Tab-separated table of C-alpha atoms and ligand atoms in Angstrom:
chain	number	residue	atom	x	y	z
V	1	UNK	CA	135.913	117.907	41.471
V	2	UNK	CA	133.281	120.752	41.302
V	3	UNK	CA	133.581	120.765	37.550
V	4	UNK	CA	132.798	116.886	37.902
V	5	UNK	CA	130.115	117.928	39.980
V	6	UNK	CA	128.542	120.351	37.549
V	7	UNK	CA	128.684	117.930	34.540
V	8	UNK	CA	126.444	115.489	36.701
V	9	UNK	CA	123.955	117.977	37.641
V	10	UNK	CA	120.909	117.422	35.149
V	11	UNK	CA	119.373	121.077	34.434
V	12	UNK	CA	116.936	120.011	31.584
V	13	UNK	CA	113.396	120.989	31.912
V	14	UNK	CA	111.828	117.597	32.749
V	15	UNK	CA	114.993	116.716	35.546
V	16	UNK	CA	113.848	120.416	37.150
V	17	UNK	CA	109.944	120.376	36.232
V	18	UNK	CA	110.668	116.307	38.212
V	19	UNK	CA	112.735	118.037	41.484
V	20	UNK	CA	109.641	121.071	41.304
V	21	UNK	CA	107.362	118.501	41.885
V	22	UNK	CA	109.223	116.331	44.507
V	23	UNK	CA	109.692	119.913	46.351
V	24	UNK	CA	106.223	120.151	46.335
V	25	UNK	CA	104.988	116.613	47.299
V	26	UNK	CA	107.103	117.179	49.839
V	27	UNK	CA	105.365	120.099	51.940
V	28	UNK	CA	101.947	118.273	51.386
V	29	UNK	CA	103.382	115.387	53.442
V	30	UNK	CA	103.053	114.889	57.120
V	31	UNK	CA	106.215	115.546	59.223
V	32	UNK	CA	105.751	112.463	61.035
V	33	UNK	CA	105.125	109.383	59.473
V	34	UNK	CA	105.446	105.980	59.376
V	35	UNK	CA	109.381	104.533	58.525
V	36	UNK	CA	110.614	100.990	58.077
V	37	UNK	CA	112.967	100.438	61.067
V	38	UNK	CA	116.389	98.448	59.537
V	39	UNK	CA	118.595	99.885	62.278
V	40	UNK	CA	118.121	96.125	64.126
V	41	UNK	CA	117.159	97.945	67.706
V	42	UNK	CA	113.901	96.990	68.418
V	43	UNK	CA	113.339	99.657	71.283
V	44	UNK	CA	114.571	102.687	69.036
V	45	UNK	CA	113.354	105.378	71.499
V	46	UNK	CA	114.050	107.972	68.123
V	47	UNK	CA	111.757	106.073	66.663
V	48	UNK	CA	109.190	105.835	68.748
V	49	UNK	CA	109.585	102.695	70.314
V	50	UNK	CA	106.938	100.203	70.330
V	51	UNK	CA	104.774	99.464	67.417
V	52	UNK	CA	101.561	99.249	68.589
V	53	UNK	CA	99.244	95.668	67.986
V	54	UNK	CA	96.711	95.901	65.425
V	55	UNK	CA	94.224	95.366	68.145
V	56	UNK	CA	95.379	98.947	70.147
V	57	UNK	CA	95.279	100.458	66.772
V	58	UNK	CA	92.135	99.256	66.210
V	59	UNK	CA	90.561	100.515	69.408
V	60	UNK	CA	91.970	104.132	68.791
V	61	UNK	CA	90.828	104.406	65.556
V	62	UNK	CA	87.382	103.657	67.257
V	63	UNK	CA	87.589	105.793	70.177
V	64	UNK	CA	89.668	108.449	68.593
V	65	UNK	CA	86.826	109.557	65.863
V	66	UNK	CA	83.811	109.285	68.244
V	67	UNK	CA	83.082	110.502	71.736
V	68	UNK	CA	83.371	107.816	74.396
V	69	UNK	CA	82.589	106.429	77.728
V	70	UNK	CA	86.416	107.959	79.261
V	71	UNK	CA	84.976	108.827	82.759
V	72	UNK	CA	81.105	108.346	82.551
V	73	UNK	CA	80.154	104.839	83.965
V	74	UNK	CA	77.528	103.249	81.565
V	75	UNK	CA	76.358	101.261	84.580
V	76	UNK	CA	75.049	103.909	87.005
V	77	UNK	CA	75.474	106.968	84.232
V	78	UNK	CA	77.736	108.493	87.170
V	79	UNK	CA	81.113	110.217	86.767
V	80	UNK	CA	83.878	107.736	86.770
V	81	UNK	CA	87.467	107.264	86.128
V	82	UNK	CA	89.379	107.003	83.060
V	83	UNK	CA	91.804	104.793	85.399
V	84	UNK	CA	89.274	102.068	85.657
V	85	UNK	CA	89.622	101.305	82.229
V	86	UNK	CA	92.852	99.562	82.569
V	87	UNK	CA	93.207	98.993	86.226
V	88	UNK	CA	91.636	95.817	86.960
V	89	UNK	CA	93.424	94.311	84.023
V	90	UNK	CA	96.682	95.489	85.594
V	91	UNK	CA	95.437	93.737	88.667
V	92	UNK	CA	94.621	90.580	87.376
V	93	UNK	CA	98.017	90.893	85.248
V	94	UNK	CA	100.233	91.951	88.007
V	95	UNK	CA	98.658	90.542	91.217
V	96	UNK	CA	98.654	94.753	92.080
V	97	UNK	CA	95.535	96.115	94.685
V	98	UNK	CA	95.534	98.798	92.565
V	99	UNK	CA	96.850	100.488	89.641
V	100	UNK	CA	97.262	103.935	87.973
V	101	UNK	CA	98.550	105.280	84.741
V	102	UNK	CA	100.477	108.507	83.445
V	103	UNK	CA	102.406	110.146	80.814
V	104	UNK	CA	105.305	108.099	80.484
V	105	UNK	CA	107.425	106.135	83.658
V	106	UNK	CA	109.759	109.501	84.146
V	107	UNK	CA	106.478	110.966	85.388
V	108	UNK	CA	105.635	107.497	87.422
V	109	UNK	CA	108.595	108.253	89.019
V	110	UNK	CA	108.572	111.865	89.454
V	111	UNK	CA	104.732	111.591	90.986
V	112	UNK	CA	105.039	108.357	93.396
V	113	UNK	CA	107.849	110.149	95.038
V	114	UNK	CA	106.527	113.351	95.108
V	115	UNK	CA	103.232	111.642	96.873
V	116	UNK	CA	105.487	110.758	99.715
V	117	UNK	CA	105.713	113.681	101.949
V	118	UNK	CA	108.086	116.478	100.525
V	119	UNK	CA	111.696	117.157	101.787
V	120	UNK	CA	111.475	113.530	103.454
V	121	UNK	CA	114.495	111.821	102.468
V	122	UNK	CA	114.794	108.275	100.062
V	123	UNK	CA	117.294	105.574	100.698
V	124	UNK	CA	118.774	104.572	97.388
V	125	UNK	CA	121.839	102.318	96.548
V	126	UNK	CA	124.942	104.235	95.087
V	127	UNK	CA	125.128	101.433	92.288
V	128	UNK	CA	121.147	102.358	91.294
V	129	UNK	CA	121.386	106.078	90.774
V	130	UNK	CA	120.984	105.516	87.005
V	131	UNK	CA	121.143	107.866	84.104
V	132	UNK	CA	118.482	106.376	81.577
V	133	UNK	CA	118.784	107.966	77.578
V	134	UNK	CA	116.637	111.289	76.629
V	135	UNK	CA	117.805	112.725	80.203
V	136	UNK	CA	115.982	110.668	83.006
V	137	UNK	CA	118.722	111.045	85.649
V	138	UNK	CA	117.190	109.944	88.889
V	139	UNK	CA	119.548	112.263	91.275
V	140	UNK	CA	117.833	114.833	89.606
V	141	UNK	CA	114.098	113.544	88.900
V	142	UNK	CA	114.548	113.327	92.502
V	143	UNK	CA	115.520	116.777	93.543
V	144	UNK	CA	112.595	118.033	91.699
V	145	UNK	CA	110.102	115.600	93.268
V	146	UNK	CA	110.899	117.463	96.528
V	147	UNK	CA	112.358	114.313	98.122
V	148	UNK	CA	116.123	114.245	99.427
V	149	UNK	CA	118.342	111.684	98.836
V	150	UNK	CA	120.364	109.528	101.059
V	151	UNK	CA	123.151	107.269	98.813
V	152	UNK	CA	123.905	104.304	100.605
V	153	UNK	CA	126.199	101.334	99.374
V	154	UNK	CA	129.025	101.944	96.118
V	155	UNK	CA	128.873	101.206	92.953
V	156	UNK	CA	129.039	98.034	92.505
V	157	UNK	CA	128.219	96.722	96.339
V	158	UNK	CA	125.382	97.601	98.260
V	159	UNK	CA	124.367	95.476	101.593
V	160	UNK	CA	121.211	95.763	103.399
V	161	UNK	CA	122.869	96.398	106.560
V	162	UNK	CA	123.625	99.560	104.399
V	163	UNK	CA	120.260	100.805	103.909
V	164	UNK	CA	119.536	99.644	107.527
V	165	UNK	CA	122.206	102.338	109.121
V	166	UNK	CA	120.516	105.318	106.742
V	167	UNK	CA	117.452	104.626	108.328
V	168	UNK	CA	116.388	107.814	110.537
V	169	UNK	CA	113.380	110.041	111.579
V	170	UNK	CA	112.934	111.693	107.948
V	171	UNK	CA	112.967	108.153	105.622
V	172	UNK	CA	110.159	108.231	104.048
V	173	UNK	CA	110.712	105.274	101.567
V	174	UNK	CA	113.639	103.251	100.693
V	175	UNK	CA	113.667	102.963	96.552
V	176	UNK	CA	115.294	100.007	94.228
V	177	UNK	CA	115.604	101.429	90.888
V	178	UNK	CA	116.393	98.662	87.737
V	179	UNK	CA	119.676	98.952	86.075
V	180	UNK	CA	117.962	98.564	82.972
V	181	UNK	CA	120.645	99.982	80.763
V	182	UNK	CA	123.773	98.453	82.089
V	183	UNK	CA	125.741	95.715	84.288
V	184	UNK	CA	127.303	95.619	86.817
V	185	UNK	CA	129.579	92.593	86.469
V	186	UNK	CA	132.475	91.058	88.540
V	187	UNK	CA	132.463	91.963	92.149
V	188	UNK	CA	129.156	93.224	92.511
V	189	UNK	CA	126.110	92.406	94.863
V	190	UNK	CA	122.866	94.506	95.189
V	191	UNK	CA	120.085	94.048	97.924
V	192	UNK	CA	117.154	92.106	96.542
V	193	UNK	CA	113.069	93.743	96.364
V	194	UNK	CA	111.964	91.092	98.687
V	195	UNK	CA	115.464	91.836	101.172
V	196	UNK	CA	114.565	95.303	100.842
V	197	UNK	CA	110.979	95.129	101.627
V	198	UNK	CA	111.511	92.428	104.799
V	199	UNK	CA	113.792	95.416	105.888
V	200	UNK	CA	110.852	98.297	105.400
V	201	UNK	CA	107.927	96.055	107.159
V	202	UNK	CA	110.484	95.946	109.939
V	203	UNK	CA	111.064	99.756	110.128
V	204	UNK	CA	107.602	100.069	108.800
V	205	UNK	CA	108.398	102.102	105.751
V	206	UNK	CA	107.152	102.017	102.291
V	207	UNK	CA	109.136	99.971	99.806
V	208	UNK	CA	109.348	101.811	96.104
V	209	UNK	CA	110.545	99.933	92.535
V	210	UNK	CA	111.260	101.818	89.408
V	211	UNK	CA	111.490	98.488	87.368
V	212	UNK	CA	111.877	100.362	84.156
V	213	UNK	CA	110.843	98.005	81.376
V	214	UNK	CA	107.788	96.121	82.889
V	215	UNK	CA	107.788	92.374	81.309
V	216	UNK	CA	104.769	90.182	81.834
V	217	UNK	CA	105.905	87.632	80.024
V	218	UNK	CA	109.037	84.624	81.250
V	219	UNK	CA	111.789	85.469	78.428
V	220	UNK	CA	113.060	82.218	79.198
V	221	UNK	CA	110.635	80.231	78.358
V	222	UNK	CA	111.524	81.620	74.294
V	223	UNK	CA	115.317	81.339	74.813
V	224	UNK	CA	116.310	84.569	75.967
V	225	UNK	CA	117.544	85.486	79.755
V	226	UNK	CA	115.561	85.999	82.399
V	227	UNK	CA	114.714	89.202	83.245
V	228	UNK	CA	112.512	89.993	86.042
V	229	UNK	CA	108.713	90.481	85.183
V	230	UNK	CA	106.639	92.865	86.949
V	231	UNK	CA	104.395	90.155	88.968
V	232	UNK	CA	107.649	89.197	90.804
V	233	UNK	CA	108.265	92.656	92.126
V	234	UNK	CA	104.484	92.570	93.185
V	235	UNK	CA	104.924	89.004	94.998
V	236	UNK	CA	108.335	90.053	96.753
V	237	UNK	CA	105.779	92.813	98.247
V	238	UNK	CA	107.005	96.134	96.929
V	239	UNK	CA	104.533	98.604	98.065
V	240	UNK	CA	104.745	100.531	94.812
V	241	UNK	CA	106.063	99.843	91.413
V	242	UNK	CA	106.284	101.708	88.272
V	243	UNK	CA	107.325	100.843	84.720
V	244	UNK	CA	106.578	102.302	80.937
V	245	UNK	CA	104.107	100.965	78.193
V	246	UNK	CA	106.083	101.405	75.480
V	247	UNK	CA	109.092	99.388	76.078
V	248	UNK	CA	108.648	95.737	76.689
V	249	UNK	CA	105.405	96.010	77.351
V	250	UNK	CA	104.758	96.821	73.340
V	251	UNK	CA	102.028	99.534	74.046
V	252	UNK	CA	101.690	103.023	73.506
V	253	UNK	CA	103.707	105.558	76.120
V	254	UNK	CA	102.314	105.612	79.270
V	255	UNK	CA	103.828	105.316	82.692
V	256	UNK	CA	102.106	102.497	84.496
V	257	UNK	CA	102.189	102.734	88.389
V	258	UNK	CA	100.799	99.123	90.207
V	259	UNK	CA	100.913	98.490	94.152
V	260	UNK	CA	99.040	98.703	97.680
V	261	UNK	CA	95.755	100.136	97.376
V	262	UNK	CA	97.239	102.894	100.369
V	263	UNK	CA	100.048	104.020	98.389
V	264	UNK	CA	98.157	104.090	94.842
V	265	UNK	CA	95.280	106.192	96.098
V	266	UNK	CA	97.590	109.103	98.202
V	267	UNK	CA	99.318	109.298	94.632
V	268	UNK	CA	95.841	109.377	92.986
V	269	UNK	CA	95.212	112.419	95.059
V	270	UNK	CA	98.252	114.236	94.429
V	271	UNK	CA	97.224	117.676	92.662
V	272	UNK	CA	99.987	116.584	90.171
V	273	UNK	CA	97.958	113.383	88.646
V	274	UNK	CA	96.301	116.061	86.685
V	275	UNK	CA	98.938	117.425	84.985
V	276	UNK	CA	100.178	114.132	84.018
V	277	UNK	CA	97.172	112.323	83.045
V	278	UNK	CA	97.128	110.434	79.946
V	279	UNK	CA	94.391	110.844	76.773
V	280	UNK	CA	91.665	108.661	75.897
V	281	UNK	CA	93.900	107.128	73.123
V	282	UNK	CA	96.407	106.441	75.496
V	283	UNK	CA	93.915	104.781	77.498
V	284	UNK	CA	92.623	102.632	74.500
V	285	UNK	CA	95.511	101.732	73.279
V	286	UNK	CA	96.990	100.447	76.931
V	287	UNK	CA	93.943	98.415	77.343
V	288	UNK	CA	93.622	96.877	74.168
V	289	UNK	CA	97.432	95.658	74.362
V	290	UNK	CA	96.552	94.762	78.107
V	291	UNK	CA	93.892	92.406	76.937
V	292	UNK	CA	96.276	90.844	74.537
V	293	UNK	CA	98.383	89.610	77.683
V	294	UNK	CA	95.313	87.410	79.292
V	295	UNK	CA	96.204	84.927	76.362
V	296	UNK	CA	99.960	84.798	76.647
V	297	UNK	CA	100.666	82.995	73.333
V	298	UNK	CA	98.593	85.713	72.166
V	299	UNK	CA	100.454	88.547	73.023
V	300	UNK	CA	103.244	86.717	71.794
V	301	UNK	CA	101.802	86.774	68.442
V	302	UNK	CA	99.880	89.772	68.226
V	303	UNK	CA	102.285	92.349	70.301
V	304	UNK	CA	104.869	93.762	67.756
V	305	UNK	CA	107.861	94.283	69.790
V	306	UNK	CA	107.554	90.536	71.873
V	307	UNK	CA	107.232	88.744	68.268
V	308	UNK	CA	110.082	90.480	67.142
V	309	UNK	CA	111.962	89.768	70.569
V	310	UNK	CA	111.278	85.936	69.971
V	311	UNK	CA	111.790	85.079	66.221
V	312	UNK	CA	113.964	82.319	65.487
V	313	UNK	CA	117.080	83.474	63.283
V	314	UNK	CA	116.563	80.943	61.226
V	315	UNK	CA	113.193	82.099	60.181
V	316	UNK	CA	115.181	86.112	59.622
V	317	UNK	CA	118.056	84.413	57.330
V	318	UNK	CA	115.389	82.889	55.270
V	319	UNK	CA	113.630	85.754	55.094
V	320	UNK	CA	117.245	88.104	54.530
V	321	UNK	CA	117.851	85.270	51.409
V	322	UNK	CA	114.365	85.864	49.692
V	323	UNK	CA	114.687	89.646	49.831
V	324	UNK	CA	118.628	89.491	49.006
V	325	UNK	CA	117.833	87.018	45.901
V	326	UNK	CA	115.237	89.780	44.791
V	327	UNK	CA	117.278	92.704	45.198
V	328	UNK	CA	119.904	90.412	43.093
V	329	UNK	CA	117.587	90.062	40.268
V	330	UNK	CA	115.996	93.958	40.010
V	331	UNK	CA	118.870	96.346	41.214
V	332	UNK	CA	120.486	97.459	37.746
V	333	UNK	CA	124.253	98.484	38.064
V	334	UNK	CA	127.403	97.193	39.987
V	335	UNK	CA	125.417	96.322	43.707
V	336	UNK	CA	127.272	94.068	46.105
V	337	UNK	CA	124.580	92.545	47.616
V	338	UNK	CA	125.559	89.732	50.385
V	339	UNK	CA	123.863	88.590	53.783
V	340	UNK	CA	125.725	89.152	57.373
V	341	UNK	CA	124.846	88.016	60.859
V	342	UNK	CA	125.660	90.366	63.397
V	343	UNK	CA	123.853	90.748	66.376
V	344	UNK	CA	120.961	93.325	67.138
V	345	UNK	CA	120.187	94.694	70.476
V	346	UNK	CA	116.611	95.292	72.006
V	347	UNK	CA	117.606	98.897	72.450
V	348	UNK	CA	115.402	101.789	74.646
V	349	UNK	CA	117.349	100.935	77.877
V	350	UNK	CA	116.154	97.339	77.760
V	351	UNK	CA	118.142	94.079	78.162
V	352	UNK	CA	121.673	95.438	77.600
V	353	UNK	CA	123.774	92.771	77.488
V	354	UNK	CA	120.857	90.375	75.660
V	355	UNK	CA	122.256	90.041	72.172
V	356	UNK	CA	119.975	88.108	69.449
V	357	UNK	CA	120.835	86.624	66.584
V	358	UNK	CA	120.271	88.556	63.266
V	359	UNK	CA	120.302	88.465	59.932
V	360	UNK	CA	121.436	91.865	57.460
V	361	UNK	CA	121.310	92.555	54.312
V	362	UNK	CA	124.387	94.667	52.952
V	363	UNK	CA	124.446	96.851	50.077
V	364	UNK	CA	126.860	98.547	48.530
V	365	UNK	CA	126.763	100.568	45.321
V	366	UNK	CA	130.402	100.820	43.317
V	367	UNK	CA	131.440	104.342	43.247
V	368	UNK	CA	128.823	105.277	45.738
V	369	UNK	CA	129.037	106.613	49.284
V	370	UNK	CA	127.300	103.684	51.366
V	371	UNK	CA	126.149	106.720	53.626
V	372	UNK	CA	124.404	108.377	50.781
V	373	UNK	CA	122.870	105.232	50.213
V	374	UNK	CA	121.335	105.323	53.691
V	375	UNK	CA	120.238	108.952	52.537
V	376	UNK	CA	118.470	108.020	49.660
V	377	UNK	CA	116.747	105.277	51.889
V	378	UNK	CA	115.600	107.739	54.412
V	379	UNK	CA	114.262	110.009	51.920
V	380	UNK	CA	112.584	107.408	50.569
V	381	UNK	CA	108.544	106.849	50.403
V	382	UNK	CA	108.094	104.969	52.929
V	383	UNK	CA	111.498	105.887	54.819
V	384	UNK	CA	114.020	103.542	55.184
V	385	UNK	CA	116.258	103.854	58.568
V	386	UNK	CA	119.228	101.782	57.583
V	387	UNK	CA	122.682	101.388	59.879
V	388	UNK	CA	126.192	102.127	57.670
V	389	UNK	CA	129.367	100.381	58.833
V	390	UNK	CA	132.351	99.672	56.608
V	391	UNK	CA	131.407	101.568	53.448
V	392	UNK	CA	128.052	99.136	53.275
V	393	UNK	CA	124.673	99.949	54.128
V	394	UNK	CA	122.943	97.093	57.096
V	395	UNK	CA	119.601	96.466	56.562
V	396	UNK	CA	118.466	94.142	59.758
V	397	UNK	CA	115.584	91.487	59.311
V	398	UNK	CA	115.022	91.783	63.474
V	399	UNK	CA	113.397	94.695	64.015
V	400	UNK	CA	111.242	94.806	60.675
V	401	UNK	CA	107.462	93.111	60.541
V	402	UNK	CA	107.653	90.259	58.153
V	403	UNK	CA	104.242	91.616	56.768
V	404	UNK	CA	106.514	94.553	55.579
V	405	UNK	CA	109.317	92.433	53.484
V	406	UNK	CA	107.396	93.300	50.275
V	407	UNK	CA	106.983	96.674	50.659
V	408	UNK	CA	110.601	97.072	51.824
V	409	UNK	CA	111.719	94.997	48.976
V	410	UNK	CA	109.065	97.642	46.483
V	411	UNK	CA	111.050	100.729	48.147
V	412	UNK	CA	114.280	99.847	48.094
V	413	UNK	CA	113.951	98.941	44.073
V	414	UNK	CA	112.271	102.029	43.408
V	415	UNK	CA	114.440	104.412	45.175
V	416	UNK	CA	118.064	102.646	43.646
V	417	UNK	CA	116.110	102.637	40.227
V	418	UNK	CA	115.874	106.356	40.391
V	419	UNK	CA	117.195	108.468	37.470
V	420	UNK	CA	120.102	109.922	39.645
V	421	UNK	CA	120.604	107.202	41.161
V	422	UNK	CA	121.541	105.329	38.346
V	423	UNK	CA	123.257	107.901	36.625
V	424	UNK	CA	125.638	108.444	39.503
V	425	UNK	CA	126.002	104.644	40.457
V	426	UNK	CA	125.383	102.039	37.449
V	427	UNK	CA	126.507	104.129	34.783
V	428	UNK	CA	129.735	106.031	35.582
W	1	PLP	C1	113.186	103.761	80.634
W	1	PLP	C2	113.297	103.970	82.071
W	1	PLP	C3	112.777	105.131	82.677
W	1	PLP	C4	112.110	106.203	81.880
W	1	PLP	O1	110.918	105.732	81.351
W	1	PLP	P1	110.105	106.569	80.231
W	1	PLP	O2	108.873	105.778	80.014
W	1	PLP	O3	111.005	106.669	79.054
W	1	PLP	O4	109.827	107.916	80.824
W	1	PLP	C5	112.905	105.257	84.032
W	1	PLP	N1	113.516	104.322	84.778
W	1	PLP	C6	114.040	103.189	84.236
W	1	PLP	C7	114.714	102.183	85.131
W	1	PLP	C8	113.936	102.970	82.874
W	1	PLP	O5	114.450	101.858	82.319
């Protein structure tokens, strides 16, 4: 086998001058860079989630290469807030008094509760004590917000009456967190926002949502389930809710906390806010994809990650047919090229048991690994994340902009039409 090996490996001066070169190219690149996402998860938290709307990248290219108005008010020429930049628009969005943004919804969390008072103890349901990927485990986002938790209910069955007998002297806040990466299904029940907050005005305590994804939009309405938006939490009178802006939402990171004026200020003026304040591009980009949700059937057009959500299949088989024909025509050697439709996922703890329909193209390359396939596509200029399953390499229509068939198409061809590439595959 090594001998095989050896009589594959090309030493002659152009193949070496050729790999000098690549080796080269190589360090003059960035380290992070743009990639064509084939994997078919449209929340791919390793790759950095949402794509942001041409209008956000618009407004940080602006913002980002200039100075700006961040906290100055151009009104009264007075020091202002970067906050008030997006807050009235999550207002008017969310029905909120007022509204606040950090780092990403970890730190939401992590700073609403540690704005209640410390060592005060939090009433939340056994089945809600979620782990969430990249190592948000609440338990423990908890412990280090200085609050103390009280478990109440099981797994799968929590009653109000539950939270009701945990109530004591030291409850601070009683907390519904959103499964937003699993089910439970069967014999199950969980206490509703608006149960949960008709049980806090009674005992006069604070009512806290981690909602996790933060939709605006009705899924339902474009044939999908319905998943609770962010305005409902708001009307069911949670006193404070936080979610992130780069799942659903299709923005750029950013952990977006919306509720009662009283609540929102006392975490305003929590030492902490500072140290988990977001940048001015942050703050650009979250507006700008803010202002695309006044228009709904705009943000449906214009957000990345909600078109993608709500393309018809039929519009990704056609689509999965032209490339496939294409590939059929300019790949040179013995390619299996054929179209599957297995389902993709939404991905980044989002909508777990939502499958949509999908179209993939499969490749496979006699003679050739299908995993050094996907190699060669992530390598590739721009890089190609592709899924492998049975000896075939998946490239899924879902979670790639149709704007970028062509240049997927372009990349593919070049990389397969490669001097190795052919040598190893086509010709042996
Ligand atoms: C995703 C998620 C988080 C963590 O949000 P990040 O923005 O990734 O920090 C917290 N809670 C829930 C319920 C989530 O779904």
């Amino acid at each position: 086998a090594a001998e095989k090996e050896l009589e594959l490996l090309n030493v002659s001066s152009p193949a070496l001058a050729e790999e000098a070169l690549e080796k080269i190219r190589g360090k003059m690149e960035y380290n992070l860079r743009p990639v064509l996402n084939a994997t078919g998860v449209l929340l791919h938290t390793n790759l950095g989630r949402a794509p942001l709307a041409a209008a956000a990248v618009e407004a940080v290219k602006g913002v980002g290469a200039s100075f700006s108005n961040l906290e100055i008010s151009l009104h009264s020429g007075k020091r202002s807030s970067r906050y008030e930049h997006v807050e009235e628009l999550l207002c008017r969005l969310t029905g909120a008094e007022a509204a606040l943004v950090v780092n990403n919804n970890a730190a939401a969390v992590f700073l609403a509760l540690n704005s209640f008072e410390a060592g005060k103890e939090v009433i939340v349901s056994r089945g809600e004590l979620v782990e969430i990927g990249g190592s948000f485990r609440l338990p423990e986002v908890m412990a280090s917000s200085g609050a103390s938790l009280v478990e109440v209910g099981t797994t799968n069955k929590t009653y109000t009456g539950d939270y009701k007998k945990a109530i004591g002297e030291k409850t601070a806040l009683l907390l519904k967190v959103h499964t937003s990466n699993f089910k439970v299904l069967g014999f199950a029940s969980a206490v509703s926002a608006s149960a949960l907050v008709r049980l806090g005005r009674e005992y006069g305590l604070p009512v806290m949502e981690d909602v996790g994804s933060g939709v605006l939009v009705d899924l339902s309405r474009y044939g999908l389930p319905y998943e609770p938006r962010v305005q409902d939490s708001v009307a069911a009178g949670v006193d404070v809710i936080t979610f992130s802006g780069d799942k659903l939402l299709g923005g750029p990171q950013a952990g977006l906390i919306i509720g009662r004026k009283k609540y929102i200020d006392r975490i305003k003026s929590n030492q902490l806010t500072r140290a988990l304040r977001v940048d001015k591009l942050t703050v650009t980009a979250l507006e700008a994809t803010l202002r695309l949700y006044l228009d709904e059937k705009k943000a449906l057009r214009e957000i990345p990650v909600l078109r993608m959500l709500t393309v018809p299949g039929e519009v990704l088989q056609r689509r999965a047919e032209a490339l496939a024909a294409e590939l059929r025509k300019k790949l040179v050697g013995e390619w299996e090229i054929d179209i599957l439709h297995e389902k993709s996922r939404v991905g980044g703890g989002s909508l777990p048991l939502v499958s949509l329909s999908s179209s993939q193209i499969s490749l496979g390359l006699k003679g050739v690994n299908a995993g050094e396939l996907a190699q060669r596509l992530r390598k590739a200029k721009p890089p190609v994340i592709a899924r492998v399953k049975r000896q075939r390499v998946l490239l899924d229509l879902r979670s790639l902009k149709e704007e970028d068939d062509r240049e997927l198409l372009e990349t593919i061809v070049r990389t397969f039409s490669s001097s190795g590439m052919r040598k190893n595959g086509g010709g042996s």
